[in-house]
Amino acid sequence: MSEPADHAFAPLSVLIVDDEAPARERLQDLLGDIADTQPTRVAGMAANGVEALAILEKTPVDLILTDIQMPVMAGIELARHVGRLEHPPAVIFTTAYDEYAVRAFELAAVDYLLKPVRAGRLAEAIAKARRLRPPADEVLRRIAPTTRSHFSVSERGRILLVPVAEVLYLKAEQKYVVARSLEREYLLDESLVQLEEEFPGRFLRIHRNCLIARDAVRGVARATTGVDGEAHWVILLEGLPEQLPVSRRQWPAVKEALGV
């Protein structure tokens, strides 16, 4: 008589994310194959990170199996946004990366599955996912230091995605950074210094507490403020009435960058 299956583990709810439908279906089939030892329940499937985050708004999961390279939003960026959830799920990456890139995952202690994914390796990864915490944002940035397409904002228990291309300026205020678009302001729980390092081609520092989107600049002007009426330079941005002051220290670099 055969040994009974080990059902000591509660089923994990899983979100599968891959831009190729056959890859999603294969992972679903493999999860069925290992159900006796690693029980799971597929809570949803998505073709990219944006679709995945929309699913997560309505359906929290325990584990995300995500491809790394996808259009719209790739797997590393998805994991960075997911990490801002109050109870972030575990993340396992699937990848066809070369040996050098895979080594980066190993050094960072982030679990991955090399395509084509095998059932035994998937079972090992899920067993590990039950014990590991989600990868830290710093680790994910080290693995794939590419710029994000979106900022993520936590509002009322959900993740709100803000396209980086729509942000006109970033201003540090107390422990948050205000991201301003044409429509409204968003509070980012991030460092202005890290944002400057991540988006050097898009944002330009004009003050110790402010970065502006280079392509949103309408012009520069002289202005006078304060009791002494001292003149200084300000930045004019498309669509916004406010004028952003340029510090004396930053003016030479701003002048050169904007060609004024």
PDB file of C-alpha atoms in Angstrom:
ATOM      1  CA  MET A   1       0.000   0.000   0.000  1.00  0.00           C
ATOM      2  CA  SER A   2       1.447   3.375  -0.981  1.00  0.00           C
ATOM      3  CA  GLU A   3       2.245   6.083   1.536  1.00  0.00           C
ATOM      4  CA  PRO A   4      -0.430   8.778   1.871  1.00  0.00           C
ATOM      5  CA  ALA A   5       0.374  12.139   0.279  1.00  0.00           C
ATOM      6  CA  ASP A   6       1.770  14.803   2.571  1.00  0.00           C
ATOM      7  CA  HIS A   7      -0.921  17.441   3.014  1.00  0.00           C
ATOM      8  CA  ALA A   8       0.741  19.158   5.972  1.00  0.00           C
ATOM      9  CA  PHE A   9       1.072  22.341   3.941  1.00  0.00           C
ATOM     10  CA  ALA A  10      -1.914  24.564   3.332  1.00  0.00           C
ATOM     11  CA  PRO A  11      -2.394  25.347  -0.369  1.00  0.00           C
ATOM     12  CA  LEU A  12      -0.677  28.541  -1.493  1.00  0.00           C
ATOM     13  CA  SER A  13      -2.618  30.917  -3.725  1.00  0.00           C
ATOM     14  CA  VAL A  14      -0.472  31.648  -6.780  1.00  0.00           C
ATOM     15  CA  LEU A  15      -0.469  34.361  -9.437  1.00  0.00           C
ATOM     16  CA  ILE A  16       1.258  33.363 -12.702  1.00  0.00           C
ATOM     17  CA  VAL A  17       2.716  36.220 -14.769  1.00  0.00           C
ATOM     18  CA  ASP A  18       4.209  35.691 -18.241  1.00  0.00           C
ATOM     19  CA  ASP A  19       3.650  37.435 -21.564  1.00  0.00           C
ATOM     20  CA  GLU A  20       3.494  34.085 -23.393  1.00  0.00           C
ATOM     21  CA  ALA A  21       0.287  32.093 -22.946  1.00  0.00           C
ATOM     22  CA  PRO A  22       1.997  28.662 -23.423  1.00  0.00           C
ATOM     23  CA  ALA A  23       4.430  29.518 -20.602  1.00  0.00           C
ATOM     24  CA  ARG A  24       1.557  30.428 -18.281  1.00  0.00           C
ATOM     25  CA  GLU A  25      -0.258  27.207 -19.115  1.00  0.00           C
ATOM     26  CA  ARG A  26       2.897  25.136 -18.580  1.00  0.00           C
ATOM     27  CA  LEU A  27       3.385  26.574 -15.103  1.00  0.00           C
ATOM     28  CA  GLN A  28      -0.255  25.884 -14.295  1.00  0.00           C
ATOM     29  CA  ASP A  29       0.152  22.270 -15.448  1.00  0.00           C
ATOM     30  CA  LEU A  30       3.352  21.857 -13.437  1.00  0.00           C
ATOM     31  CA  LEU A  31       1.653  23.175 -10.314  1.00  0.00           C
ATOM     32  CA  GLY A  32      -0.972  20.478 -10.819  1.00  0.00           C
ATOM     33  CA  ASP A  33       1.750  17.845 -11.203  1.00  0.00           C
ATOM     34  CA  ILE A  34       3.324  18.686  -7.825  1.00  0.00           C
ATOM     35  CA  ALA A  35       0.056  19.251  -5.941  1.00  0.00           C
ATOM     36  CA  ASP A  36       0.584  16.180  -3.728  1.00  0.00           C
ATOM     37  CA  THR A  37       3.763  17.588  -2.187  1.00  0.00           C
ATOM     38  CA  GLN A  38       3.302  21.328  -2.728  1.00  0.00           C
ATOM     39  CA  PRO A  39      -0.426  22.098  -2.882  1.00  0.00           C
ATOM     40  CA  THR A  40      -1.328  25.361  -4.580  1.00  0.00           C
ATOM     41  CA  ARG A  41      -4.311  27.171  -6.037  1.00  0.00           C
ATOM     42  CA  VAL A  42      -3.937  29.351  -9.137  1.00  0.00           C
ATOM     43  CA  ALA A  43      -5.663  32.609  -8.237  1.00  0.00           C
ATOM     44  CA  GLY A  44      -5.030  34.298 -11.572  1.00  0.00           C
ATOM     45  CA  MET A  45      -2.823  34.717 -14.614  1.00  0.00           C
ATOM     46  CA  ALA A  46      -1.471  37.902 -16.187  1.00  0.00           C
ATOM     47  CA  ALA A  47       0.567  38.841 -19.261  1.00  0.00           C
ATOM     48  CA  ASN A  48       2.613  41.623 -17.605  1.00  0.00           C
ATOM     49  CA  GLY A  49       3.214  43.456 -14.360  1.00  0.00           C
ATOM     50  CA  VAL A  50       0.455  46.013 -14.816  1.00  0.00           C
ATOM     51  CA  GLU A  51      -2.149  43.264 -15.321  1.00  0.00           C
ATOM     52  CA  ALA A  52      -0.749  41.437 -12.299  1.00  0.00           C
ATOM     53  CA  LEU A  53      -1.095  44.463 -10.036  1.00  0.00           C
ATOM     54  CA  ALA A  54      -4.701  44.933 -11.186  1.00  0.00           C
ATOM     55  CA  ILE A  55      -5.427  41.339 -10.160  1.00  0.00           C
ATOM     56  CA  LEU A  56      -3.691  41.798  -6.803  1.00  0.00           C
ATOM     57  CA  GLU A  57      -5.963  44.745  -5.983  1.00  0.00           C
ATOM     58  CA  LYS A  58      -8.919  42.356  -5.893  1.00  0.00           C
ATOM     59  CA  THR A  59      -7.226  39.044  -5.091  1.00  0.00           C
ATOM     60  CA  PRO A  60      -4.340  38.892  -2.595  1.00  0.00           C
ATOM     61  CA  VAL A  61      -2.029  35.914  -3.155  1.00  0.00           C
ATOM     62  CA  ASP A  62       0.710  34.076  -1.279  1.00  0.00           C
ATOM     63  CA  LEU A  63       3.105  33.640  -4.188  1.00  0.00           C
ATOM     64  CA  ILE A  64       3.857  35.234  -7.566  1.00  0.00           C
ATOM     65  CA  LEU A  65       5.572  33.253 -10.321  1.00  0.00           C
ATOM     66  CA  THR A  66       6.726  35.897 -12.771  1.00  0.00           C
ATOM     67  CA  ASP A  67       8.801  36.048 -15.922  1.00  0.00           C
ATOM     68  CA  ILE A  68      11.506  38.700 -15.903  1.00  0.00           C
ATOM     69  CA  GLN A  69      11.374  40.120 -19.417  1.00  0.00           C
ATOM     70  CA  MET A  70       7.875  41.256 -20.386  1.00  0.00           C
ATOM     71  CA  PRO A  71       6.435  44.246 -22.246  1.00  0.00           C
ATOM     72  CA  VAL A  72       4.571  47.062 -20.426  1.00  0.00           C
ATOM     73  CA  MET A  73       6.079  46.105 -17.052  1.00  0.00           C
ATOM     74  CA  ALA A  74       8.769  43.492 -16.442  1.00  0.00           C
ATOM     75  CA  GLY A  75       9.080  41.090 -13.520  1.00  0.00           C
ATOM     76  CA  ILE A  76      11.694  42.938 -11.468  1.00  0.00           C
ATOM     77  CA  GLU A  77       9.666  46.152 -11.514  1.00  0.00           C
ATOM     78  CA  LEU A  78       6.532  44.199 -10.617  1.00  0.00           C
ATOM     79  CA  ALA A  79       8.335  42.754  -7.586  1.00  0.00           C
ATOM     80  CA  ARG A  80       9.447  46.239  -6.508  1.00  0.00           C
ATOM     81  CA  HIS A  81       5.872  47.519  -6.569  1.00  0.00           C
ATOM     82  CA  VAL A  82       4.515  44.401  -4.852  1.00  0.00           C
ATOM     83  CA  GLY A  83       7.045  44.877  -2.052  1.00  0.00           C
ATOM     84  CA  ARG A  84       5.164  48.008  -1.000  1.00  0.00           C
ATOM     85  CA  LEU A  85       2.046  46.046  -0.115  1.00  0.00           C
ATOM     86  CA  GLU A  86       1.230  45.718   3.570  1.00  0.00           C
ATOM     87  CA  HIS A  87       1.483  41.921   3.275  1.00  0.00           C
ATOM     88  CA  PRO A  88       3.643  41.293   0.188  1.00  0.00           C
ATOM     89  CA  PRO A  89       3.573  37.829  -1.378  1.00  0.00           C
ATOM     90  CA  ALA A  90       6.671  35.760  -2.019  1.00  0.00           C
ATOM     91  CA  VAL A  91       8.128  36.116  -5.522  1.00  0.00           C
ATOM     92  CA  ILE A  92       9.836  33.507  -7.704  1.00  0.00           C
ATOM     93  CA  PHE A  93      11.242  34.630 -11.042  1.00  0.00           C
ATOM     94  CA  THR A  94      11.256  32.541 -14.201  1.00  0.00           C
ATOM     95  CA  THR A  95      14.022  33.416 -16.614  1.00  0.00           C
ATOM     96  CA  ALA A  96      15.854  32.423 -19.758  1.00  0.00           C
ATOM     97  CA  TYR A  97      18.784  34.645 -18.706  1.00  0.00           C
ATOM     98  CA  ASP A  98      22.341  33.592 -19.401  1.00  0.00           C
ATOM     99  CA  GLU A  99      24.652  32.174 -16.757  1.00  0.00           C
ATOM    100  CA  TYR A 100      26.062  35.567 -15.740  1.00  0.00           C
ATOM    101  CA  ALA A 101      22.622  37.035 -14.986  1.00  0.00           C
ATOM    102  CA  VAL A 102      21.507  33.916 -13.135  1.00  0.00           C
ATOM    103  CA  ARG A 103      24.591  34.292 -10.937  1.00  0.00           C
ATOM    104  CA  ALA A 104      23.283  37.714  -9.869  1.00  0.00           C
ATOM    105  CA  PHE A 105      20.132  36.059  -8.573  1.00  0.00           C
ATOM    106  CA  GLU A 106      22.132  33.465  -6.675  1.00  0.00           C
ATOM    107  CA  LEU A 107      24.313  36.093  -5.007  1.00  0.00           C
ATOM    108  CA  ALA A 108      21.236  38.050  -3.954  1.00  0.00           C
ATOM    109  CA  ALA A 109      19.523  34.951  -2.538  1.00  0.00           C
ATOM    110  CA  VAL A 110      16.484  35.561  -4.753  1.00  0.00           C
ATOM    111  CA  ASP A 111      14.886  32.408  -6.074  1.00  0.00           C
ATOM    112  CA  TYR A 112      14.512  31.858  -9.795  1.00  0.00           C
ATOM    113  CA  LEU A 113      13.519  29.090 -12.183  1.00  0.00           C
ATOM    114  CA  LEU A 114      15.473  28.618 -15.378  1.00  0.00           C
ATOM    115  CA  LYS A 115      13.288  27.973 -18.420  1.00  0.00           C
ATOM    116  CA  PRO A 116      12.141  25.424 -19.419  1.00  0.00           C
ATOM    117  CA  VAL A 117      10.856  24.982 -15.860  1.00  0.00           C
ATOM    118  CA  ARG A 118      10.985  21.439 -14.413  1.00  0.00           C
ATOM    119  CA  ALA A 119       8.482  20.071 -11.914  1.00  0.00           C
ATOM    120  CA  GLY A 120      11.104  19.047  -9.344  1.00  0.00           C
ATOM    121  CA  ARG A 121      12.792  22.443  -9.386  1.00  0.00           C
ATOM    122  CA  LEU A 122       9.417  24.204  -9.108  1.00  0.00           C
ATOM    123  CA  ALA A 123       8.555  22.119  -6.033  1.00  0.00           C
ATOM    124  CA  GLU A 124      11.877  23.083  -4.421  1.00  0.00           C
ATOM    125  CA  ALA A 125      11.295  26.765  -5.126  1.00  0.00           C
ATOM    126  CA  ILE A 126       7.787  26.714  -3.671  1.00  0.00           C
ATOM    127  CA  ALA A 127       9.042  24.929  -0.551  1.00  0.00           C
ATOM    128  CA  LYS A 128      11.631  27.678  -0.148  1.00  0.00           C
ATOM    129  CA  ALA A 129       9.037  30.389  -0.815  1.00  0.00           C
ATOM    130  CA  ARG A 130       7.070  29.210   2.211  1.00  0.00           C
ATOM    131  CA  ARG A 131      10.057  30.135   4.395  1.00  0.00           C
ATOM    132  CA  LEU A 132      11.578  33.186   2.720  1.00  0.00           C
ATOM    133  CA  ARG A 133      10.568  36.819   2.987  1.00  0.00           C
ATOM    134  CA  PRO A 134       9.963  38.747  -0.264  1.00  0.00           C
ATOM    135  CA  PRO A 135      13.170  40.221  -1.770  1.00  0.00           C
ATOM    136  CA  ALA A 136      14.044  43.711  -0.553  1.00  0.00           C
ATOM    137  CA  ASP A 137      13.810  46.656  -2.952  1.00  0.00           C
ATOM    138  CA  GLU A 138      17.552  47.275  -2.635  1.00  0.00           C
ATOM    139  CA  VAL A 139      18.248  43.676  -3.702  1.00  0.00           C
ATOM    140  CA  LEU A 140      15.949  43.956  -6.709  1.00  0.00           C
ATOM    141  CA  ARG A 141      17.597  47.210  -7.820  1.00  0.00           C
ATOM    142  CA  ARG A 142      20.987  45.508  -7.596  1.00  0.00           C
ATOM    143  CA  ILE A 143      19.856  42.587  -9.755  1.00  0.00           C
ATOM    144  CA  ALA A 144      18.362  44.713 -12.518  1.00  0.00           C
ATOM    145  CA  PRO A 145      19.410  48.363 -12.223  1.00  0.00           C
ATOM    146  CA  THR A 146      17.090  49.484 -15.021  1.00  0.00           C
ATOM    147  CA  THR A 147      14.735  52.393 -14.559  1.00  0.00           C
ATOM    148  CA  ARG A 148      11.095  51.811 -13.723  1.00  0.00           C
ATOM    149  CA  SER A 149       8.249  52.811 -16.004  1.00  0.00           C
ATOM    150  CA  HIS A 150       6.006  53.589 -13.017  1.00  0.00           C
ATOM    151  CA  PHE A 151       6.172  54.873  -9.465  1.00  0.00           C
ATOM    152  CA  SER A 152       3.980  53.063  -6.944  1.00  0.00           C
ATOM    153  CA  VAL A 153       1.926  54.822  -4.308  1.00  0.00           C
ATOM    154  CA  SER A 154       0.102  53.135  -1.445  1.00  0.00           C
ATOM    155  CA  GLU A 155      -3.359  54.642  -1.093  1.00  0.00           C
ATOM    156  CA  ARG A 156      -6.123  53.163   1.026  1.00  0.00           C
ATOM    157  CA  GLY A 157      -4.579  49.716   1.026  1.00  0.00           C
ATOM    158  CA  ARG A 158      -4.007  49.503  -2.724  1.00  0.00           C
ATOM    159  CA  ILE A 159      -1.088  50.187  -5.054  1.00  0.00           C
ATOM    160  CA  LEU A 160      -1.619  53.144  -7.375  1.00  0.00           C
ATOM    161  CA  LEU A 161       0.690  53.194 -10.401  1.00  0.00           C
ATOM    162  CA  VAL A 162       1.946  56.584 -11.565  1.00  0.00           C
ATOM    163  CA  PRO A 163       3.672  56.624 -14.987  1.00  0.00           C
ATOM    164  CA  VAL A 164       7.128  58.170 -14.626  1.00  0.00           C
ATOM    165  CA  ALA A 165       6.579  59.984 -17.938  1.00  0.00           C
ATOM    166  CA  GLU A 166       3.681  61.952 -16.401  1.00  0.00           C
ATOM    167  CA  VAL A 167       5.655  63.291 -13.418  1.00  0.00           C
ATOM    168  CA  LEU A 168       6.745  66.928 -13.868  1.00  0.00           C
ATOM    169  CA  TYR A 169       8.787  67.293 -10.713  1.00  0.00           C
ATOM    170  CA  LEU A 170       9.826  65.491  -7.530  1.00  0.00           C
ATOM    171  CA  LYS A 171      10.135  67.484  -4.314  1.00  0.00           C
ATOM    172  CA  ALA A 172      11.332  66.254  -0.924  1.00  0.00           C
ATOM    173  CA  GLU A 173       9.011  67.211   1.932  1.00  0.00           C
ATOM    174  CA  GLN A 174       9.801  65.851   5.395  1.00  0.00           C
ATOM    175  CA  LYS A 175      10.121  62.043   5.078  1.00  0.00           C
ATOM    176  CA  TYR A 176       8.255  61.773   1.755  1.00  0.00           C
ATOM    177  CA  VAL A 177       8.808  62.855  -1.834  1.00  0.00           C
ATOM    178  CA  VAL A 178       5.970  64.651  -3.610  1.00  0.00           C
ATOM    179  CA  ALA A 179       5.579  63.594  -7.248  1.00  0.00           C
ATOM    180  CA  ARG A 180       3.613  66.200  -9.227  1.00  0.00           C
ATOM    181  CA  SER A 181       1.722  65.450 -12.413  1.00  0.00           C
ATOM    182  CA  LEU A 182      -0.646  67.764 -14.293  1.00  0.00           C
ATOM    183  CA  GLU A 183      -3.608  66.289 -12.411  1.00  0.00           C
ATOM    184  CA  ARG A 184      -2.440  65.979  -8.806  1.00  0.00           C
ATOM    185  CA  GLU A 185       0.286  65.272  -6.256  1.00  0.00           C
ATOM    186  CA  TYR A 186       1.356  61.823  -5.039  1.00  0.00           C
ATOM    187  CA  LEU A 187       3.386  60.907  -1.970  1.00  0.00           C
ATOM    188  CA  LEU A 188       6.302  58.554  -2.624  1.00  0.00           C
ATOM    189  CA  ASP A 189       7.967  56.736   0.228  1.00  0.00           C
ATOM    190  CA  GLU A 190      11.358  57.025  -1.469  1.00  0.00           C
ATOM    191  CA  SER A 191      14.592  58.983  -1.266  1.00  0.00           C
ATOM    192  CA  LEU A 192      15.168  61.946  -3.602  1.00  0.00           C
ATOM    193  CA  VAL A 193      18.827  60.926  -3.885  1.00  0.00           C
ATOM    194  CA  GLN A 194      17.910  57.400  -4.997  1.00  0.00           C
ATOM    195  CA  LEU A 195      15.400  58.760  -7.507  1.00  0.00           C
ATOM    196  CA  GLU A 196      18.050  61.082  -8.941  1.00  0.00           C
ATOM    197  CA  GLU A 197      20.436  58.136  -9.317  1.00  0.00           C
ATOM    198  CA  GLU A 198      17.770  55.928 -10.934  1.00  0.00           C
ATOM    199  CA  PHE A 199      16.531  58.534 -13.452  1.00  0.00           C
ATOM    200  CA  PRO A 200      19.564  60.679 -14.370  1.00  0.00           C
ATOM    201  CA  GLY A 201      18.416  61.185 -17.945  1.00  0.00           C
ATOM    202  CA  ARG A 202      14.869  62.180 -17.091  1.00  0.00           C
ATOM    203  CA  PHE A 203      15.098  64.325 -13.957  1.00  0.00           C
ATOM    204  CA  LEU A 204      17.442  67.234 -13.267  1.00  0.00           C
ATOM    205  CA  ARG A 205      18.292  68.568  -9.800  1.00  0.00           C
ATOM    206  CA  ILE A 206      17.544  72.291  -9.448  1.00  0.00           C
ATOM    207  CA  HIS A 207      17.618  72.502  -5.659  1.00  0.00           C
ATOM    208  CA  ARG A 208      18.659  70.294  -2.761  1.00  0.00           C
ATOM    209  CA  ASN A 209      14.997  69.330  -2.353  1.00  0.00           C
ATOM    210  CA  CYS A 210      13.758  69.286  -5.967  1.00  0.00           C
ATOM    211  CA  LEU A 211      14.196  67.429  -9.270  1.00  0.00           C
ATOM    212  CA  ILE A 212      12.416  68.506 -12.452  1.00  0.00           C
ATOM    213  CA  ALA A 213      11.511  66.530 -15.581  1.00  0.00           C
ATOM    214  CA  ARG A 214      13.830  67.852 -18.281  1.00  0.00           C
ATOM    215  CA  ASP A 215      11.286  67.533 -21.082  1.00  0.00           C
ATOM    216  CA  ALA A 216       8.635  69.431 -19.083  1.00  0.00           C
ATOM    217  CA  VAL A 217      10.661  72.657 -18.907  1.00  0.00           C
ATOM    218  CA  ARG A 218       8.953  75.588 -20.658  1.00  0.00           C
ATOM    219  CA  GLY A 219      11.676  78.080 -19.809  1.00  0.00           C
ATOM    220  CA  VAL A 220      13.563  79.943 -17.092  1.00  0.00           C
ATOM    221  CA  ALA A 221      12.973  83.393 -15.659  1.00  0.00           C
ATOM    222  CA  ARG A 222      14.314  85.849 -13.110  1.00  0.00           C
ATOM    223  CA  ALA A 223      12.207  86.374 -10.009  1.00  0.00           C
ATOM    224  CA  THR A 224      12.480  88.247  -6.738  1.00  0.00           C
ATOM    225  CA  THR A 225      11.281  86.890  -3.426  1.00  0.00           C
ATOM    226  CA  GLY A 226      11.874  87.406   0.249  1.00  0.00           C
ATOM    227  CA  VAL A 227      12.315  90.491   2.409  1.00  0.00           C
ATOM    228  CA  ASP A 228      15.505  91.582   0.661  1.00  0.00           C
ATOM    229  CA  GLY A 229      13.984  91.174  -2.806  1.00  0.00           C
ATOM    230  CA  GLU A 230      17.033  89.291  -4.030  1.00  0.00           C
ATOM    231  CA  ALA A 231      16.721  88.064  -7.615  1.00  0.00           C
ATOM    232  CA  HIS A 232      17.113  84.400  -8.482  1.00  0.00           C
ATOM    233  CA  TRP A 233      16.303  82.005 -11.301  1.00  0.00           C
ATOM    234  CA  VAL A 234      13.108  79.949 -11.453  1.00  0.00           C
ATOM    235  CA  ILE A 235      11.981  77.083 -13.692  1.00  0.00           C
ATOM    236  CA  LEU A 236       8.712  77.305 -15.625  1.00  0.00           C
ATOM    237  CA  LEU A 237       7.050  73.956 -16.353  1.00  0.00           C
ATOM    238  CA  GLU A 238       4.465  73.127 -19.011  1.00  0.00           C
ATOM    239  CA  GLY A 239       0.925  73.202 -17.642  1.00  0.00           C
ATOM    240  CA  LEU A 240       1.808  74.337 -14.112  1.00  0.00           C
ATOM    241  CA  PRO A 241       1.447  77.899 -12.801  1.00  0.00           C
ATOM    242  CA  GLU A 242       3.979  77.492  -9.995  1.00  0.00           C
ATOM    243  CA  GLN A 243       7.584  78.542 -10.424  1.00  0.00           C
ATOM    244  CA  LEU A 244      10.312  76.341  -9.003  1.00  0.00           C
ATOM    245  CA  PRO A 245      13.387  78.146  -7.623  1.00  0.00           C
ATOM    246  CA  VAL A 246      16.877  77.142  -8.726  1.00  0.00           C
ATOM    247  CA  SER A 247      19.514  77.289  -6.016  1.00  0.00           C
ATOM    248  CA  ARG A 248      22.693  79.261  -6.604  1.00  0.00           C
ATOM    249  CA  ARG A 249      24.695  76.097  -6.211  1.00  0.00           C
ATOM    250  CA  GLN A 250      22.720  74.235  -8.891  1.00  0.00           C
ATOM    251  CA  TRP A 251      22.309  77.078 -11.373  1.00  0.00           C
ATOM    252  CA  PRO A 252      25.558  76.480 -13.369  1.00  0.00           C
ATOM    253  CA  ALA A 253      24.652  72.787 -13.891  1.00  0.00           C
ATOM    254  CA  VAL A 254      21.006  73.639 -14.691  1.00  0.00           C
ATOM    255  CA  LYS A 255      22.060  76.327 -17.140  1.00  0.00           C
ATOM    256  CA  GLU A 256      24.361  73.919 -18.942  1.00  0.00           C
ATOM    257  CA  ALA A 257      21.839  71.063 -18.967  1.00  0.00           C
ATOM    258  CA  LEU A 258      19.034  73.240 -20.360  1.00  0.00           C
ATOM    259  CA  GLY A 259      21.242  75.167 -22.753  1.00  0.00           C
ATOM    260  CA  VAL A 260      20.191  78.604 -21.517  1.00  0.00           C
TER     261      VAL A 260
END
